């Protein structure tokens, strides 16, 4: 039997329906994948923040916001941050911190602020992806070629940008919130949803005084490129008037009022500076064009690296030119350190991805083959930049070890919330959930505003502004003070408890000594003996242990002749070594034996090496300009034993 097959003709309406179903199915798949990708990114970012938080790798910047957030949540509606040495609003007019204080009642944990920062980063990318999808959909309607693959390319550009991850590696800042609000406002304006657009504009205005400036390039984008002249004019007026008003009124007017209020409140007015104004004068505005040219020239490499992951193509689009251009210009004007890839430039990254996709959409309208070829190059470029960013993470962080973190956690839990804490700026972040917290290296004179004061010094952990020898000298100074009780000296964490005498209003560290305590330095085979008078404390080893009794005695010394001094005693031979740690070169070695007597050794040596420190700055064309290290090389004193001798090391000094 023969079976006959009949072919039925498909009507145009049925073809259209099939295409619509295919389009919706593809769109649904993209949304699901994008949701999963962003969810994974949130987990990664919060994981990074959790690691930094639990290891106390949170410095002065985080401490200012954390203390302000804590005080606001406890009813101090005009909080004075002792860490930042000012009222909260005297910083960058970050009014967003007030509503964020409500989150304390949902989760009263210091990780909350970091989570807000992480979610804002992903929120900015989500808004940028929404804008990319709108661009592609509108172009698809007038194009005969398939442009849906550009959505996937945009998603890749957003989540693979390494600088978005670098932005959360250092403390908490409102730059990610700025990125979210300005990107979301741009997206909503493009969609024609003016009501929601101005909601995000309002949020952007109250995020910081810096984010207000972003409204001007957005108004230009609306007026000249999106055909929204009325919204553009309104936004321009709002942006310019808000910026000028806040600069003139708040910085010049209320800043001085804040000083008067603080002075009359009796809260140590001598520690509040009147010079809180940072608004530029007329001469500054007149010289701005020349300053901008100089700043762009000096920061050219870092501006290039900020734009590099998206292939520089985005600057050919108004989306990638105006807002990112202003962000990078402001960073360059603030100094080369601010121009490098970091949190202050994150408002540029999402919009650069939008700009790049916009340009590729235009190219695809001319030639699909060329657009796909360029896209392949850009994907490879992004992957290389991602590898550069991942390789540079260890250089960007100085995470204390788990042992140090455990000691710091125990200390934090044992210190009453009413006590004052004075510590290194590299670890002060988590200790700032109290009314009085101060960074040692940022103040020469520390107010005493509590009946109990805790000093915590970590010379070898955290991002410290002071040198190691300065931190060791402070430990020695604290140990020598009357009524100063040593409460911890484990794993390089030195903590002292002090009950100040009645009437004490301030505390000052003495002049750093040239002779440092050996008992506070690193030791591989020795242990500190802290009995009796602090002048008699020392580090000693046991027989049978071979290695360095003492190391980590660092000074930054210029090339030339220098002087070594050591107070020690030994039974048996020990090697005293001086190294240029930066160049990994030995400058001096002496074998000594004091036959049990305590002696003072002096020796001269010459530092003949001066090498540039190795700074990670990427590879080849994929490079950036890192922050310069302090001048001069690290000179280190080490004392070694073969295990057959016993030594006691009291002090070490270099000049």
Tab-separated table of C-alpha atoms in Angstrom, residues 182-492:
chain	number	residue	atom	x	y	z
A	182	UNK	CA	22.893	56.868	37.569
A	183	UNK	CA	22.781	53.739	35.379
A	184	UNK	CA	19.209	52.952	36.443
A	185	UNK	CA	18.170	56.555	35.763
A	186	UNK	CA	19.672	56.364	32.255
A	187	UNK	CA	17.858	53.088	31.591
A	188	UNK	CA	14.491	54.437	32.704
A	189	UNK	CA	14.872	57.626	30.675
A	190	UNK	CA	15.633	55.506	27.606
A	191	UNK	CA	12.496	53.450	28.218
A	192	UNK	CA	10.464	56.649	28.524
A	193	UNK	CA	9.574	55.880	32.132
A	194	UNK	CA	10.128	59.428	33.359
A	195	UNK	CA	8.585	58.908	36.789
A	196	UNK	CA	10.951	56.113	37.772
A	197	UNK	CA	13.846	57.897	36.086
A	198	UNK	CA	13.460	60.921	38.346
A	199	UNK	CA	13.159	58.626	41.376
A	200	UNK	CA	16.641	57.330	40.583
A	201	UNK	CA	17.820	60.888	39.906
A	202	UNK	CA	16.611	61.833	43.386
A	203	UNK	CA	18.472	58.865	44.903
A	204	UNK	CA	21.569	59.790	42.921
A	205	UNK	CA	21.485	63.343	44.272
A	206	UNK	CA	21.408	62.100	47.856
A	207	UNK	CA	24.119	59.500	47.417
A	208	UNK	CA	26.996	61.982	47.444
A	209	UNK	CA	28.065	65.388	46.184
A	210	UNK	CA	30.140	63.631	43.513
A	211	UNK	CA	27.165	61.773	42.057
A	212	UNK	CA	25.329	65.078	41.553
A	213	UNK	CA	27.857	65.975	38.871
A	214	UNK	CA	26.786	62.898	36.871
A	215	UNK	CA	23.419	64.517	36.207
A	216	UNK	CA	24.992	67.040	33.843
A	217	UNK	CA	26.349	64.513	31.298
A	218	UNK	CA	23.085	62.588	31.598
A	219	UNK	CA	21.161	65.762	30.747
A	220	UNK	CA	23.365	66.242	27.655
A	221	UNK	CA	22.623	62.649	26.631
A	222	UNK	CA	18.898	63.254	26.979
A	223	UNK	CA	18.868	66.614	25.184
A	224	UNK	CA	21.035	65.829	22.169
A	225	UNK	CA	20.758	62.046	21.652
A	226	UNK	CA	17.532	60.718	23.140
A	227	UNK	CA	15.235	63.486	21.959
A	228	UNK	CA	14.084	64.341	25.487
A	229	UNK	CA	14.866	68.045	25.441
A	230	UNK	CA	12.481	68.948	28.244
A	231	UNK	CA	13.847	66.290	30.581
A	232	UNK	CA	17.356	67.240	29.574
A	233	UNK	CA	16.861	70.890	30.491
A	234	UNK	CA	15.176	70.003	33.798
A	235	UNK	CA	17.947	67.582	34.692
A	236	UNK	CA	20.649	70.090	33.772
A	237	UNK	CA	19.081	72.745	35.998
A	238	UNK	CA	18.706	70.264	38.863
A	239	UNK	CA	22.291	69.042	38.545
A	240	UNK	CA	23.980	72.439	38.296
A	241	UNK	CA	21.862	74.140	40.957
A	242	UNK	CA	22.209	71.221	43.387
A	243	UNK	CA	25.965	71.091	42.967
A	244	UNK	CA	26.468	74.822	43.389
A	245	UNK	CA	23.997	74.954	46.272
A	246	UNK	CA	25.632	72.134	48.208
A	247	UNK	CA	29.109	73.459	47.564
A	248	UNK	CA	28.319	76.994	48.685
A	249	UNK	CA	25.778	76.373	51.426
A	250	UNK	CA	26.946	73.172	53.024
A	251	UNK	CA	30.695	73.260	52.568
A	252	UNK	CA	31.146	76.956	53.317
A	253	UNK	CA	28.150	77.636	55.554
A	254	UNK	CA	27.018	74.638	57.555
A	255	UNK	CA	30.547	73.316	57.884
A	256	UNK	CA	31.409	76.315	60.008
A	257	UNK	CA	28.086	75.990	61.834
A	258	UNK	CA	28.985	72.395	62.590
A	259	UNK	CA	32.208	73.567	64.178
A	260	UNK	CA	30.336	76.037	66.345
A	261	UNK	CA	27.769	73.429	67.419
A	262	UNK	CA	30.505	70.951	68.218
A	263	UNK	CA	32.479	73.578	70.091
A	264	UNK	CA	29.558	74.608	72.260
A	265	UNK	CA	28.691	70.975	73.038
A	266	UNK	CA	31.873	70.563	75.054
A	267	UNK	CA	33.105	67.570	73.053
A	268	UNK	CA	36.781	68.529	72.836
A	269	UNK	CA	36.599	71.370	70.302
A	270	UNK	CA	40.386	71.543	70.053
A	271	UNK	CA	40.320	68.398	67.974
A	272	UNK	CA	37.968	69.793	65.306
A	273	UNK	CA	39.488	71.678	62.443
A	274	UNK	CA	37.771	74.755	61.082
A	275	UNK	CA	39.315	74.118	57.694
A	276	UNK	CA	36.668	71.660	56.530
A	277	UNK	CA	35.737	73.517	53.366
A	278	UNK	CA	36.781	71.851	50.145
A	279	UNK	CA	34.751	73.872	47.675
A	280	UNK	CA	36.898	75.375	44.946
A	281	UNK	CA	37.050	79.114	44.599
A	282	UNK	CA	36.759	81.189	41.424
A	283	UNK	CA	40.465	80.940	40.646
A	284	UNK	CA	40.215	77.146	40.857
A	285	UNK	CA	37.391	77.103	38.328
A	286	UNK	CA	39.303	79.392	35.975
A	287	UNK	CA	42.346	77.138	36.087
A	288	UNK	CA	40.287	73.953	35.743
A	289	UNK	CA	40.830	73.407	31.974
A	290	UNK	CA	44.603	73.517	32.328
A	291	UNK	CA	44.470	71.313	35.415
A	292	UNK	CA	42.275	68.845	33.532
A	293	UNK	CA	44.791	68.600	30.704
A	294	UNK	CA	47.645	67.989	33.156
A	295	UNK	CA	45.610	65.421	35.070
A	296	UNK	CA	44.619	63.535	31.928
A	297	UNK	CA	48.222	63.483	30.773
A	298	UNK	CA	49.619	62.193	34.066
A	299	UNK	CA	46.840	59.609	34.437
A	300	UNK	CA	46.698	58.497	30.810
A	301	UNK	CA	47.778	54.901	31.515
A	302	UNK	CA	45.200	54.414	34.252
A	303	UNK	CA	42.428	56.011	32.195
A	304	UNK	CA	43.316	53.574	29.425
A	305	UNK	CA	43.248	50.633	31.855
A	306	UNK	CA	39.819	51.652	33.175
A	307	UNK	CA	38.444	51.631	29.639
A	308	UNK	CA	40.508	48.661	28.466
A	309	UNK	CA	38.264	45.692	29.378
A	310	UNK	CA	35.515	46.978	27.062
A	311	UNK	CA	38.012	47.554	24.279
A	312	UNK	CA	37.895	51.385	24.240
A	313	UNK	CA	35.139	51.106	21.657
A	314	UNK	CA	32.495	52.465	23.982
A	315	UNK	CA	33.893	56.006	23.989
A	316	UNK	CA	32.645	56.345	20.403
A	317	UNK	CA	29.101	56.198	21.793
A	318	UNK	CA	27.463	58.934	23.872
A	319	UNK	CA	26.662	56.291	26.501
A	320	UNK	CA	30.329	55.473	26.935
A	321	UNK	CA	31.626	59.005	26.507
A	322	UNK	CA	29.740	61.460	28.707
A	323	UNK	CA	29.193	59.789	32.092
A	324	UNK	CA	32.334	57.574	32.047
A	325	UNK	CA	34.347	60.515	30.734
A	326	UNK	CA	33.318	62.746	33.626
A	327	UNK	CA	33.931	59.959	36.173
A	328	UNK	CA	37.474	59.375	34.942
A	329	UNK	CA	38.195	63.096	34.634
A	330	UNK	CA	37.155	63.706	38.244
A	331	UNK	CA	39.321	60.803	39.390
A	332	UNK	CA	42.299	62.092	37.416
A	333	UNK	CA	41.867	65.563	38.932
A	334	UNK	CA	41.883	63.982	42.407
A	335	UNK	CA	45.306	62.455	41.746
A	336	UNK	CA	46.914	59.545	39.937
A	337	UNK	CA	46.133	57.203	42.853
A	338	UNK	CA	42.403	57.786	42.295
A	339	UNK	CA	42.675	57.318	38.535
A	340	UNK	CA	43.729	53.680	38.798
A	341	UNK	CA	41.047	50.976	38.530
A	342	UNK	CA	39.200	51.057	41.831
A	343	UNK	CA	35.865	51.754	43.490
A	344	UNK	CA	35.787	55.479	42.658
A	345	UNK	CA	35.623	54.645	38.939
A	346	UNK	CA	32.932	51.980	39.077
A	347	UNK	CA	30.196	54.349	37.770
A	348	UNK	CA	32.093	54.291	34.459
A	349	UNK	CA	32.293	50.530	33.969
A	350	UNK	CA	28.634	49.632	33.425
A	351	UNK	CA	28.035	52.573	31.083
A	352	UNK	CA	31.168	51.705	29.089
A	353	UNK	CA	29.702	48.260	28.382
A	354	UNK	CA	26.506	49.936	27.167
A	355	UNK	CA	28.543	52.220	24.923
A	356	UNK	CA	30.466	49.301	23.438
A	357	UNK	CA	27.292	47.382	22.586
A	358	UNK	CA	25.793	50.545	21.093
A	359	UNK	CA	28.743	50.872	18.709
A	360	UNK	CA	28.615	47.184	17.744
A	361	UNK	CA	24.874	47.511	17.034
A	362	UNK	CA	25.687	50.322	14.605
A	363	UNK	CA	28.448	48.269	12.968
A	364	UNK	CA	26.137	45.241	12.685
A	365	UNK	CA	23.701	47.387	10.755
A	366	UNK	CA	26.452	47.920	8.192
A	367	UNK	CA	28.125	44.502	8.219
A	368	UNK	CA	27.272	41.513	10.388
A	369	UNK	CA	30.560	39.809	9.571
A	370	UNK	CA	32.644	42.781	10.713
A	371	UNK	CA	30.613	43.216	13.893
A	372	UNK	CA	31.094	39.566	14.859
A	373	UNK	CA	34.798	39.688	14.074
A	374	UNK	CA	35.195	42.774	16.291
A	375	UNK	CA	33.145	41.083	19.009
A	376	UNK	CA	35.465	38.065	19.032
A	377	UNK	CA	38.453	40.379	19.454
A	378	UNK	CA	36.690	42.204	22.284
A	379	UNK	CA	35.860	38.935	24.059
A	380	UNK	CA	39.509	37.857	23.944
A	381	UNK	CA	40.524	41.318	25.139
A	382	UNK	CA	38.092	41.089	28.071
A	383	UNK	CA	39.377	37.640	29.041
A	384	UNK	CA	42.976	38.871	29.110
A	385	UNK	CA	42.007	41.863	31.259
A	386	UNK	CA	40.103	39.499	33.547
A	387	UNK	CA	43.253	37.402	33.953
A	388	UNK	CA	45.224	40.584	34.690
A	389	UNK	CA	42.729	41.564	37.355
A	390	UNK	CA	42.689	38.141	39.014
A	391	UNK	CA	46.497	37.994	39.086
A	392	UNK	CA	46.597	41.418	40.727
A	393	UNK	CA	44.279	40.597	43.636
A	394	UNK	CA	47.095	39.532	46.038
A	395	UNK	CA	48.846	42.856	45.383
A	396	UNK	CA	45.646	44.778	46.110
A	397	UNK	CA	44.966	43.235	49.491
A	398	UNK	CA	46.815	42.737	52.750
A	399	UNK	CA	44.563	40.243	54.460
A	400	UNK	CA	45.707	39.356	58.001
A	401	UNK	CA	46.207	35.647	58.615
A	402	UNK	CA	43.517	33.488	60.180
A	403	UNK	CA	45.544	33.327	63.400
A	404	UNK	CA	45.720	37.116	63.623
A	405	UNK	CA	42.010	37.386	62.786
A	406	UNK	CA	41.113	34.994	65.604
A	407	UNK	CA	43.136	37.028	68.108
A	408	UNK	CA	41.518	40.254	66.926
A	409	UNK	CA	38.055	38.701	67.122
A	410	UNK	CA	38.610	37.617	70.721
A	411	UNK	CA	39.858	41.103	71.573
A	412	UNK	CA	36.894	42.780	69.905
A	413	UNK	CA	34.413	40.622	71.773
A	414	UNK	CA	36.118	41.298	75.105
A	415	UNK	CA	36.274	45.103	74.775
A	416	UNK	CA	33.192	46.905	76.177
A	417	UNK	CA	31.266	49.037	73.682
A	418	UNK	CA	31.736	52.060	75.961
A	419	UNK	CA	35.527	51.768	75.882
A	420	UNK	CA	37.676	53.849	73.553
A	421	UNK	CA	39.772	51.949	70.993
A	422	UNK	CA	42.964	53.256	69.424
A	423	UNK	CA	44.465	51.036	66.751
A	424	UNK	CA	46.176	50.860	63.361
A	425	UNK	CA	44.282	52.327	60.443
A	426	UNK	CA	44.695	48.982	58.648
A	427	UNK	CA	42.429	47.085	61.080
A	428	UNK	CA	40.307	49.827	62.653
A	429	UNK	CA	37.222	49.013	60.560
A	430	UNK	CA	35.519	46.439	62.755
A	431	UNK	CA	36.534	48.201	65.980
A	432	UNK	CA	34.610	51.364	65.050
A	433	UNK	CA	31.152	50.228	66.229
A	434	UNK	CA	31.490	52.507	69.245
A	435	UNK	CA	31.344	56.254	69.916
A	436	UNK	CA	35.112	56.649	70.294
A	437	UNK	CA	37.595	54.985	67.960
A	438	UNK	CA	40.806	56.482	66.573
A	439	UNK	CA	43.460	55.498	64.049
A	440	UNK	CA	46.955	55.797	65.504
A	441	UNK	CA	48.798	56.875	62.391
A	442	UNK	CA	46.306	59.615	61.446
A	443	UNK	CA	46.442	61.671	64.636
A	444	UNK	CA	49.422	62.967	66.592
A	445	UNK	CA	47.250	63.659	69.639
A	446	UNK	CA	44.411	61.312	70.578
A	447	UNK	CA	41.434	62.561	72.627
A	448	UNK	CA	40.691	60.595	75.786
A	449	UNK	CA	36.894	60.506	76.071
A	450	UNK	CA	36.336	57.275	77.953
A	451	UNK	CA	37.271	55.874	81.354
A	452	UNK	CA	38.967	52.882	79.693
A	453	UNK	CA	41.168	53.005	76.583
A	454	UNK	CA	42.424	50.031	74.590
A	455	UNK	CA	45.456	50.286	72.308
A	456	UNK	CA	45.870	47.609	69.625
A	457	UNK	CA	48.986	47.576	67.432
A	458	UNK	CA	49.693	45.103	64.612
A	459	UNK	CA	53.055	46.021	63.071
A	460	UNK	CA	53.004	43.144	60.561
A	461	UNK	CA	49.305	42.909	59.658
A	462	UNK	CA	46.931	45.141	57.712
A	463	UNK	CA	47.474	48.084	55.405
A	464	UNK	CA	49.360	50.391	57.728
A	465	UNK	CA	50.393	53.918	56.828
A	466	UNK	CA	53.235	53.899	59.368
A	467	UNK	CA	56.429	51.922	58.856
A	468	UNK	CA	57.147	48.740	60.780
A	469	UNK	CA	59.843	50.392	62.898
A	470	UNK	CA	57.397	53.181	63.850
A	471	UNK	CA	54.786	50.625	64.938
A	472	UNK	CA	57.382	48.689	66.959
A	473	UNK	CA	58.464	51.932	68.616
A	474	UNK	CA	54.831	52.588	69.614
A	475	UNK	CA	54.589	49.158	71.210
A	476	UNK	CA	57.720	49.916	73.212
A	477	UNK	CA	56.308	53.315	74.232
A	478	UNK	CA	52.985	51.815	75.368
A	479	UNK	CA	54.731	49.110	77.392
A	480	UNK	CA	56.769	51.742	79.231
A	481	UNK	CA	53.758	53.843	80.307
A	482	UNK	CA	52.516	53.659	83.903
A	483	UNK	CA	49.117	52.049	84.464
A	484	UNK	CA	49.356	50.426	81.009
A	485	UNK	CA	48.368	46.762	81.152
A	486	UNK	CA	49.436	44.301	78.451
A	487	UNK	CA	46.391	42.144	77.659
A	488	UNK	CA	47.522	40.324	74.486
A	489	UNK	CA	50.755	39.647	72.621
A	490	UNK	CA	49.768	36.677	70.449
A	491	UNK	CA	50.593	36.242	66.742
A	492	UNK	CA	51.892	39.781	66.344
